[in-house]
PDB file of C-alpha atoms and ligand atoms in Angstrom:
ATOM      1  CA  MET R   1     -70.334 151.280 -50.573  1.00 95.00           C
ATOM      2  CA  ILE R   2     -68.080 149.277 -52.890  1.00 98.00           C
ATOM      3  CA  ASP R   3     -69.338 147.947 -56.238  1.00 98.00           C
ATOM      4  CA  LEU R   4     -67.592 144.641 -56.955  1.00 98.00           C
ATOM      5  CA  TYR R   5     -67.379 143.315 -60.520  1.00 98.00           C
ATOM      6  CA  THR R   6     -66.484 139.678 -60.246  1.00 98.00           C
ATOM      7  CA  TRP R   7     -66.986 136.086 -61.325  1.00 98.00           C
ATOM      8  CA  THR R   8     -66.595 132.603 -59.770  1.00 97.00           C
ATOM      9  CA  THR R   9     -62.797 132.510 -60.134  1.00 97.00           C
ATOM     10  CA  PRO R  10     -59.862 132.779 -57.701  1.00 98.00           C
ATOM     11  CA  ASN R  11     -58.929 136.350 -58.656  1.00 98.00           C
ATOM     12  CA  GLY R  12     -62.470 137.527 -58.047  1.00 98.00           C
ATOM     13  CA  ARG R  13     -62.716 135.710 -54.741  1.00 98.00           C
ATOM     14  CA  LYS R  14     -59.623 137.387 -53.357  1.00 98.00           C
ATOM     15  CA  VAL R  15     -61.612 140.613 -53.325  1.00 98.00           C
ATOM     16  CA  SER R  16     -64.877 139.164 -51.975  1.00 98.00           C
ATOM     17  CA  ILE R  17     -62.919 137.530 -49.124  1.00 98.00           C
ATOM     18  CA  MET R  18     -61.228 140.875 -48.411  1.00 98.00           C
ATOM     19  CA  LEU R  19     -64.561 142.704 -48.387  1.00 98.00           C
ATOM     20  CA  GLU R  20     -65.977 140.152 -45.961  1.00 98.00           C
ATOM     21  CA  GLU R  21     -62.914 140.526 -43.738  1.00 98.00           C
ATOM     22  CA  ILE R  22     -62.999 144.319 -43.526  1.00 98.00           C
ATOM     23  CA  GLY R  23     -66.771 144.515 -43.240  1.00 97.00           C
ATOM     24  CA  LEU R  24     -67.342 147.291 -45.778  1.00 97.00           C
ATOM     25  CA  PRO R  25     -70.755 147.095 -47.446  1.00 97.00           C
ATOM     26  CA  TYR R  26     -70.548 145.940 -51.061  1.00 98.00           C
ATOM     27  CA  GLU R  27     -72.766 145.165 -53.985  1.00 98.00           C
ATOM     28  CA  VAL R  28     -71.889 142.357 -56.388  1.00 98.00           C
ATOM     29  CA  TYR R  29     -72.112 142.745 -60.164  1.00 98.00           C
ATOM     30  CA  PRO R  30     -71.431 139.343 -61.763  1.00 98.00           C
ATOM     31  CA  VAL R  31     -69.496 139.520 -65.036  1.00 98.00           C
ATOM     32  CA  ASN R  32     -70.190 136.209 -66.765  1.00 97.00           C
ATOM     33  CA  LEU R  33     -66.902 135.271 -68.420  1.00 97.00           C
ATOM     34  CA  SER R  34     -68.421 132.319 -70.265  1.00 96.00           C
ATOM     35  CA  LYS R  35     -70.702 134.816 -72.017  1.00 97.00           C
ATOM     36  CA  ASP R  36     -67.786 137.203 -72.746  1.00 98.00           C
ATOM     37  CA  GLU R  37     -69.383 139.942 -70.628  1.00 97.00           C
ATOM     38  CA  GLN R  38     -65.877 141.173 -69.742  1.00 98.00           C
ATOM     39  CA  PHE R  39     -65.701 142.711 -73.222  1.00 98.00           C
ATOM     40  CA  LYS R  40     -68.805 144.885 -72.819  1.00 98.00           C
ATOM     41  CA  PRO R  41     -67.955 148.585 -73.329  1.00 97.00           C
ATOM     42  CA  GLU R  42     -69.455 149.605 -69.964  1.00 97.00           C
ATOM     43  CA  PHE R  43     -67.213 147.075 -68.143  1.00 97.00           C
ATOM     44  CA  LEU R  44     -64.125 148.121 -70.137  1.00 98.00           C
ATOM     45  CA  LYS R  45     -64.553 151.657 -68.782  1.00 97.00           C
ATOM     46  CA  ILE R  46     -63.885 150.215 -65.316  1.00 97.00           C
ATOM     47  CA  SER R  47     -61.475 147.447 -66.272  1.00 98.00           C
ATOM     48  CA  PRO R  48     -59.632 148.330 -69.503  1.00 97.00           C
ATOM     49  CA  ASN R  49     -57.741 144.987 -69.460  1.00 98.00           C
ATOM     50  CA  ASN R  50     -61.105 143.135 -69.764  1.00 98.00           C
ATOM     51  CA  LYS R  51     -60.565 141.073 -66.640  1.00 98.00           C
ATOM     52  CA  ILE R  52     -62.307 140.678 -63.320  1.00 98.00           C
ATOM     53  CA  PRO R  53     -62.053 141.677 -60.524  1.00 98.00           C
ATOM     54  CA  ALA R  54     -62.652 145.413 -60.556  1.00 98.00           C
ATOM     55  CA  ILE R  55     -64.232 147.753 -58.026  1.00 98.00           C
ATOM     56  CA  VAL R  56     -65.833 151.149 -57.865  1.00 98.00           C
ATOM     57  CA  ASP R  57     -65.534 152.776 -54.459  1.00 98.00           C
ATOM     58  CA  ARG R  58     -68.459 155.181 -54.410  1.00 98.00           C
ATOM     59  CA  ASP R  59     -66.734 157.041 -51.576  1.00 96.00           C
ATOM     60  CA  GLY R  60     -63.167 157.116 -52.914  1.00 97.00           C
ATOM     61  CA  PRO R  61     -60.325 159.579 -52.388  1.00 97.00           C
ATOM     62  CA  GLY R  62     -61.605 163.174 -52.340  1.00 96.00           C
ATOM     63  CA  LYS R  63     -65.081 161.746 -51.631  1.00 96.00           C
ATOM     64  CA  LYS R  64     -65.401 160.924 -55.330  1.00 97.00           C
ATOM     65  CA  PRO R  65     -66.133 157.575 -57.023  1.00 97.00           C
ATOM     66  CA  PHE R  66     -62.877 155.717 -57.669  1.00 98.00           C
ATOM     67  CA  THR R  67     -62.424 152.750 -60.014  1.00 98.00           C
ATOM     68  CA  LEU R  68     -59.699 150.147 -59.700  1.00 98.00           C
ATOM     69  CA  PHE R  69     -58.743 146.920 -61.500  1.00 98.00           C
ATOM     70  CA  GLU R  70     -55.991 144.324 -60.768  1.00 98.00           C
ATOM     71  CA  SER R  71     -56.702 142.277 -57.663  1.00 98.00           C
ATOM     72  CA  GLY R  72     -53.371 143.064 -55.950  1.00 98.00           C
ATOM     73  CA  ALA R  73     -53.972 146.802 -56.283  1.00 98.00           C
ATOM     74  CA  ILE R  74     -57.534 146.356 -54.993  1.00 98.00           C
ATOM     75  CA  LEU R  75     -56.365 144.393 -51.919  1.00 98.00           C
ATOM     76  CA  MET R  76     -53.776 147.062 -51.098  1.00 98.00           C
ATOM     77  CA  TYR R  77     -56.295 149.858 -51.609  1.00 98.00           C
ATOM     78  CA  LEU R  78     -58.893 148.268 -49.338  1.00 98.00           C
ATOM     79  CA  ALA R  79     -56.241 147.484 -46.709  1.00 98.00           C
ATOM     80  CA  GLU R  80     -55.058 151.090 -46.732  1.00 98.00           C
ATOM     81  CA  LYS R  81     -58.571 152.513 -46.748  1.00 98.00           C
ATOM     82  CA  THR R  82     -59.559 150.566 -43.641  1.00 98.00           C
ATOM     83  CA  GLY R  83     -56.185 150.169 -41.875  1.00 98.00           C
ATOM     84  CA  LYS R  84     -56.732 146.382 -41.816  1.00 98.00           C
ATOM     85  CA  LEU R  85     -54.766 143.304 -42.933  1.00 98.00           C
ATOM     86  CA  MET R  86     -51.571 145.122 -43.902  1.00 98.00           C
ATOM     87  CA  PRO R  87     -49.061 146.363 -41.309  1.00 97.00           C
ATOM     88  CA  LYS R  88     -48.321 150.102 -41.149  1.00 96.00           C
ATOM     89  CA  GLU R  89     -44.628 149.811 -40.326  1.00 97.00           C
ATOM     90  CA  MET R  90     -42.495 149.802 -43.473  1.00 97.00           C
ATOM     91  CA  GLY R  91     -40.533 146.550 -42.955  1.00 97.00           C
ATOM     92  CA  PRO R  92     -43.485 144.268 -42.095  1.00 97.00           C
ATOM     93  CA  ARG R  93     -45.590 146.061 -44.695  1.00 97.00           C
ATOM     94  CA  TYR R  94     -43.189 145.255 -47.506  1.00 98.00           C
ATOM     95  CA  GLU R  95     -42.903 141.664 -46.352  1.00 98.00           C
ATOM     96  CA  VAL R  96     -46.646 141.384 -46.933  1.00 98.00           C
ATOM     97  CA  VAL R  97     -46.296 143.134 -50.299  1.00 98.00           C
ATOM     98  CA  GLU R  98     -43.501 140.705 -51.203  1.00 98.00           C
ATOM     99  CA  TRP R  99     -45.730 137.648 -50.693  1.00 98.00           C
ATOM    100  CA  LEU R 100     -48.665 139.401 -52.348  1.00 98.00           C
ATOM    101  CA  MET R 101     -46.472 139.940 -55.430  1.00 98.00           C
ATOM    102  CA  PHE R 102     -45.338 136.305 -55.230  1.00 98.00           C
ATOM    103  CA  GLN R 103     -48.999 135.415 -55.646  1.00 98.00           C
ATOM    104  CA  MET R 104     -49.619 137.994 -58.391  1.00 98.00           C
ATOM    105  CA  GLY R 105     -46.542 137.112 -60.459  1.00 98.00           C
ATOM    106  CA  GLY R 106     -46.183 133.395 -59.631  1.00 98.00           C
ATOM    107  CA  VAL R 107     -49.089 131.483 -58.114  1.00 97.00           C
ATOM    108  CA  GLY R 108     -51.856 133.178 -60.134  1.00 97.00           C
ATOM    109  CA  PRO R 109     -50.354 133.078 -63.639  1.00 97.00           C
ATOM    110  CA  MET R 110     -48.651 129.679 -63.257  1.00 96.00           C
ATOM    111  CA  PHE R 111     -51.582 127.847 -61.644  1.00 96.00           C
ATOM    112  CA  GLY R 112     -53.819 129.493 -64.248  1.00 95.00           C
ATOM    113  CA  GLN R 113     -51.680 128.170 -67.115  1.00 93.00           C
ATOM    114  CA  ALA R 114     -51.533 124.714 -65.507  1.00 93.00           C
ATOM    115  CA  HIS R 115     -55.352 124.669 -65.338  1.00 92.00           C
ATOM    116  CA  GLN R 116     -55.520 125.707 -68.966  1.00 88.00           C
ATOM    117  CA  PHE R 117     -53.208 122.961 -70.229  1.00 89.00           C
ATOM    118  CA  LEU R 118     -54.461 120.230 -67.887  1.00 89.00           C
ATOM    119  CA  ARG R 119     -58.122 120.817 -68.645  1.00 84.00           C
ATOM    120  CA  ASN R 120     -58.419 122.176 -72.145  1.00 74.00           C
ATOM    121  CA  SER R 121     -55.469 121.224 -74.274  1.00 68.00           C
ATOM    122  CA  PRO R 122     -55.323 118.160 -76.485  1.00 70.00           C
ATOM    123  CA  GLU R 123     -53.294 115.252 -75.151  1.00 66.00           C
ATOM    124  CA  ASN R 124     -50.371 115.996 -77.440  1.00 62.00           C
ATOM    125  CA  GLU R 125     -49.667 119.320 -75.758  1.00 78.00           C
ATOM    126  CA  ALA R 126     -47.421 117.564 -73.287  1.00 85.00           C
ATOM    127  CA  TYR R 127     -44.914 120.412 -73.177  1.00 84.00           C
ATOM    128  CA  GLY R 128     -47.325 122.917 -71.646  1.00 87.00           C
ATOM    129  CA  ARG R 129     -48.680 120.392 -69.177  1.00 88.00           C
ATOM    130  CA  GLU R 130     -45.244 119.410 -68.010  1.00 89.00           C
ATOM    131  CA  ARG R 131     -43.872 122.934 -67.841  1.00 91.00           C
ATOM    132  CA  PHE R 132     -46.705 124.359 -65.776  1.00 93.00           C
ATOM    133  CA  SER R 133     -47.204 121.293 -63.574  1.00 94.00           C
ATOM    134  CA  LYS R 134     -43.520 121.481 -62.647  1.00 96.00           C
ATOM    135  CA  GLU R 135     -43.900 125.167 -61.876  1.00 97.00           C
ATOM    136  CA  VAL R 136     -46.969 124.458 -59.705  1.00 97.00           C
ATOM    137  CA  ALA R 137     -44.965 121.867 -57.723  1.00 98.00           C
ATOM    138  CA  ARG R 138     -42.045 124.279 -57.362  1.00 98.00           C
ATOM    139  CA  LEU R 139     -44.347 127.029 -56.049  1.00 98.00           C
ATOM    140  CA  TYR R 140     -45.894 124.581 -53.568  1.00 98.00           C
ATOM    141  CA  ARG R 141     -42.389 123.761 -52.294  1.00 98.00           C
ATOM    142  CA  VAL R 142     -41.677 127.484 -51.835  1.00 98.00           C
ATOM    143  CA  MET R 143     -44.972 127.932 -49.973  1.00 98.00           C
ATOM    144  CA  ASN R 144     -44.439 124.813 -47.878  1.00 98.00           C
ATOM    145  CA  LYS R 145     -41.019 126.061 -46.755  1.00 98.00           C
ATOM    146  CA  ARG R 146     -42.337 129.527 -45.970  1.00 98.00           C
ATOM    147  CA  LEU R 147     -45.317 128.191 -44.039  1.00 98.00           C
ATOM    148  CA  GLY R 148     -42.994 125.911 -42.086  1.00 98.00           C
ATOM    149  CA  GLU R 149     -41.205 129.028 -40.816  1.00 97.00           C
ATOM    150  CA  SER R 150     -44.195 131.317 -40.415  1.00 97.00           C
ATOM    151  CA  GLU R 151     -47.807 130.712 -39.395  1.00 98.00           C
ATOM    152  CA  TYR R 152     -49.060 132.900 -42.233  1.00 98.00           C
ATOM    153  CA  PHE R 153     -47.204 134.181 -45.298  1.00 98.00           C
ATOM    154  CA  SER R 154     -46.033 137.221 -43.409  1.00 97.00           C
ATOM    155  CA  GLY R 155     -46.594 137.901 -39.714  1.00 92.00           C
ATOM    156  CA  ASP R 156     -50.301 137.895 -38.932  1.00 96.00           C
ATOM    157  CA  TYR R 157     -53.039 136.881 -41.366  1.00 98.00           C
ATOM    158  CA  SER R 158     -52.932 139.485 -44.159  1.00 98.00           C
ATOM    159  CA  ILE R 159     -53.810 140.333 -47.753  1.00 98.00           C
ATOM    160  CA  ALA R 160     -50.984 137.987 -48.829  1.00 98.00           C
ATOM    161  CA  ASP R 161     -52.913 135.003 -47.392  1.00 98.00           C
ATOM    162  CA  ILE R 162     -56.151 136.269 -48.918  1.00 98.00           C
ATOM    163  CA  ALA R 163     -54.462 136.462 -52.333  1.00 98.00           C
ATOM    164  CA  VAL R 164     -53.099 132.898 -52.253  1.00 98.00           C
ATOM    165  CA  TYR R 165     -56.025 131.041 -50.637  1.00 98.00           C
ATOM    166  CA  PRO R 166     -58.513 130.926 -53.560  1.00 98.00           C
ATOM    167  CA  TRP R 167     -55.759 129.633 -55.864  1.00 98.00           C
ATOM    168  CA  VAL R 168     -54.750 126.826 -53.494  1.00 98.00           C
ATOM    169  CA  SER R 169     -58.450 125.962 -53.164  1.00 98.00           C
ATOM    170  CA  ARG R 170     -58.213 124.755 -56.781  1.00 97.00           C
ATOM    171  CA  TYR R 171     -55.604 122.122 -55.819  1.00 98.00           C
ATOM    172  CA  GLU R 172     -57.566 119.314 -57.477  1.00 96.00           C
ATOM    173  CA  MET R 173     -57.679 121.221 -60.740  1.00 95.00           C
ATOM    174  CA  HIS R 174     -53.873 121.516 -60.772  1.00 95.00           C
ATOM    175  CA  ARG R 175     -53.605 117.886 -59.590  1.00 95.00           C
ATOM    176  CA  THR R 176     -51.871 118.529 -56.305  1.00 97.00           C
ATOM    177  CA  ARG R 177     -52.225 116.507 -53.125  1.00 98.00           C
ATOM    178  CA  LEU R 178     -52.169 118.909 -50.177  1.00 98.00           C
ATOM    179  CA  GLU R 179     -50.985 116.014 -47.958  1.00 98.00           C
ATOM    180  CA  ASP R 180     -47.662 116.232 -49.837  1.00 98.00           C
ATOM    181  CA  PHE R 181     -47.240 119.807 -48.534  1.00 98.00           C
ATOM    182  CA  PRO R 182     -48.214 119.567 -44.853  1.00 98.00           C
ATOM    183  CA  ASN R 183     -47.423 123.183 -43.951  1.00 98.00           C
ATOM    184  CA  VAL R 184     -49.560 124.436 -46.830  1.00 98.00           C
ATOM    185  CA  LYS R 185     -52.328 122.069 -45.709  1.00 98.00           C
ATOM    186  CA  ARG R 186     -52.168 123.338 -42.117  1.00 98.00           C
ATOM    187  CA  TRP R 187     -52.377 126.943 -43.350  1.00 98.00           C
ATOM    188  CA  TYR R 188     -55.130 126.119 -45.874  1.00 98.00           C
ATOM    189  CA  ASP R 189     -57.297 124.510 -43.191  1.00 98.00           C
ATOM    190  CA  THR R 190     -56.752 127.415 -40.773  1.00 98.00           C
ATOM    191  CA  VAL R 191     -57.620 130.085 -43.341  1.00 98.00           C
ATOM    192  CA  GLY R 192     -60.535 128.035 -44.690  1.00 98.00           C
ATOM    193  CA  ASN R 193     -62.077 127.858 -41.214  1.00 98.00           C
ATOM    194  CA  ARG R 194     -62.657 131.609 -41.159  1.00 98.00           C
ATOM    195  CA  HIS R 195     -66.344 132.398 -41.720  1.00 98.00           C
ATOM    196  CA  THR R 196     -65.359 135.512 -43.639  1.00 98.00           C
ATOM    197  CA  VAL R 197     -63.336 133.381 -46.057  1.00 98.00           C
ATOM    198  CA  GLN R 198     -66.204 130.920 -46.463  1.00 98.00           C
ATOM    199  CA  ARG R 199     -68.596 133.770 -47.245  1.00 98.00           C
ATOM    200  CA  GLY R 200     -66.159 135.409 -49.668  1.00 98.00           C
ATOM    201  CA  MET R 201     -65.645 132.104 -51.504  1.00 98.00           C
ATOM    202  CA  ASP R 202     -69.396 131.940 -52.102  1.00 98.00           C
ATOM    203  CA  VAL R 203     -69.413 135.129 -54.235  1.00 98.00           C
ATOM    204  CA  PRO R 204     -70.913 135.603 -56.728  1.00 96.00           C
ATOM    205  CA  LYS R 205     -73.875 133.351 -56.201  1.00 91.00           C
ATOM    206  CA  THR R 206     -74.789 131.912 -59.598  1.00 77.00           C
TER     207      THR R 206
HETATM  208  N1  GSH J   1     -53.729 140.059 -62.819  1.00 96.73           N
HETATM  209  C1  GSH J   1     -55.168 140.094 -62.849  1.00 96.73           C
HETATM  210  C2  GSH J   1     -55.674 138.819 -63.458  1.00 96.73           C
HETATM  211  C3  GSH J   1     -57.179 138.821 -63.551  1.00 96.73           C
HETATM  212  C4  GSH J   1     -57.694 137.640 -64.378  1.00 96.73           C
HETATM  213  O1  GSH J   1     -56.907 136.877 -64.963  1.00 96.73           O
HETATM  214  N2  GSH J   1     -59.022 137.488 -64.407  1.00 96.73           N
HETATM  215  C5  GSH J   1     -59.629 136.445 -65.191  1.00 96.73           C
HETATM  216  C6  GSH J   1     -60.534 135.589 -64.327  1.00 96.73           C
HETATM  217  S1  GSH J   1     -59.649 134.869 -62.952  1.00 96.73           S
HETATM  218  C7  GSH J   1     -60.485 137.094 -66.285  1.00 96.73           C
HETATM  219  O2  GSH J   1     -61.201 138.028 -66.033  1.00 96.73           O
HETATM  220  N3  GSH J   1     -60.404 136.557 -67.518  1.00 96.73           N
HETATM  221  C8  GSH J   1     -61.190 137.026 -68.599  1.00 96.73           C
HETATM  222  C9  GSH J   1     -60.396 137.211 -69.869  1.00 96.73           C
HETATM  223  O3  GSH J   1     -59.179 137.027 -69.846  1.00 96.73           O
HETATM  224  O4  GSH J   1     -61.003 137.573 -70.894  1.00 96.73           O
HETATM  225  C10 GSH J   1     -55.703 140.277 -61.421  1.00 96.73           C
HETATM  226  O5  GSH J   1     -55.103 139.696 -60.508  1.00 96.73           O
HETATM  227  O6  GSH J   1     -56.706 140.990 -61.236  1.00 96.73           O
END
């Protein structure tokens, strides 16, 4: 059994999609970010960086409970635990890790900043809006090129696709037209048709 600490955001949904894909039983503990629940001392014991997602694997290494934060680490851990959604051979495996890190270091932080400036900042903060909107467009061009060469980010459907999908699902929030990036749109529709992805995107129920 996996305890999942999460909220209704893309980083949290990466892990709920993964849990749906691998079929491990899990229990959801919503951490309401709008009520600052991420700062509660009991949550900080699991996630010292005060961010969701985090997990506790009740049956971790050595048959002991194991806690983990950072969504990329959690996806890799669950892939390794179950032998699913990450290739075993070193070359293909690191190609998946490469695109997972592209999401962790690029798509997540940059889309997140774009959302922040586009939604919350006063009109005069044009610099932030422009900087992060340009970066969003650049990342979409990188993804569009990659997905023109490859059906998924790397080989078969993997944790790299799971990491990117919930961020692209916020395309309206970062004011992007998927029609302008047809390879991303094709991939987005394919991944979004998976029932496991649809169920994972519905977590937590609020
Ligand atoms: N690099 C982290 C980022 C996690 C993150 O930014 N989580 C946000 C929600 S999507 C959060 O918990 N924010 C609360 C806060 O910053 O106080 C990961 O991928 O797990």
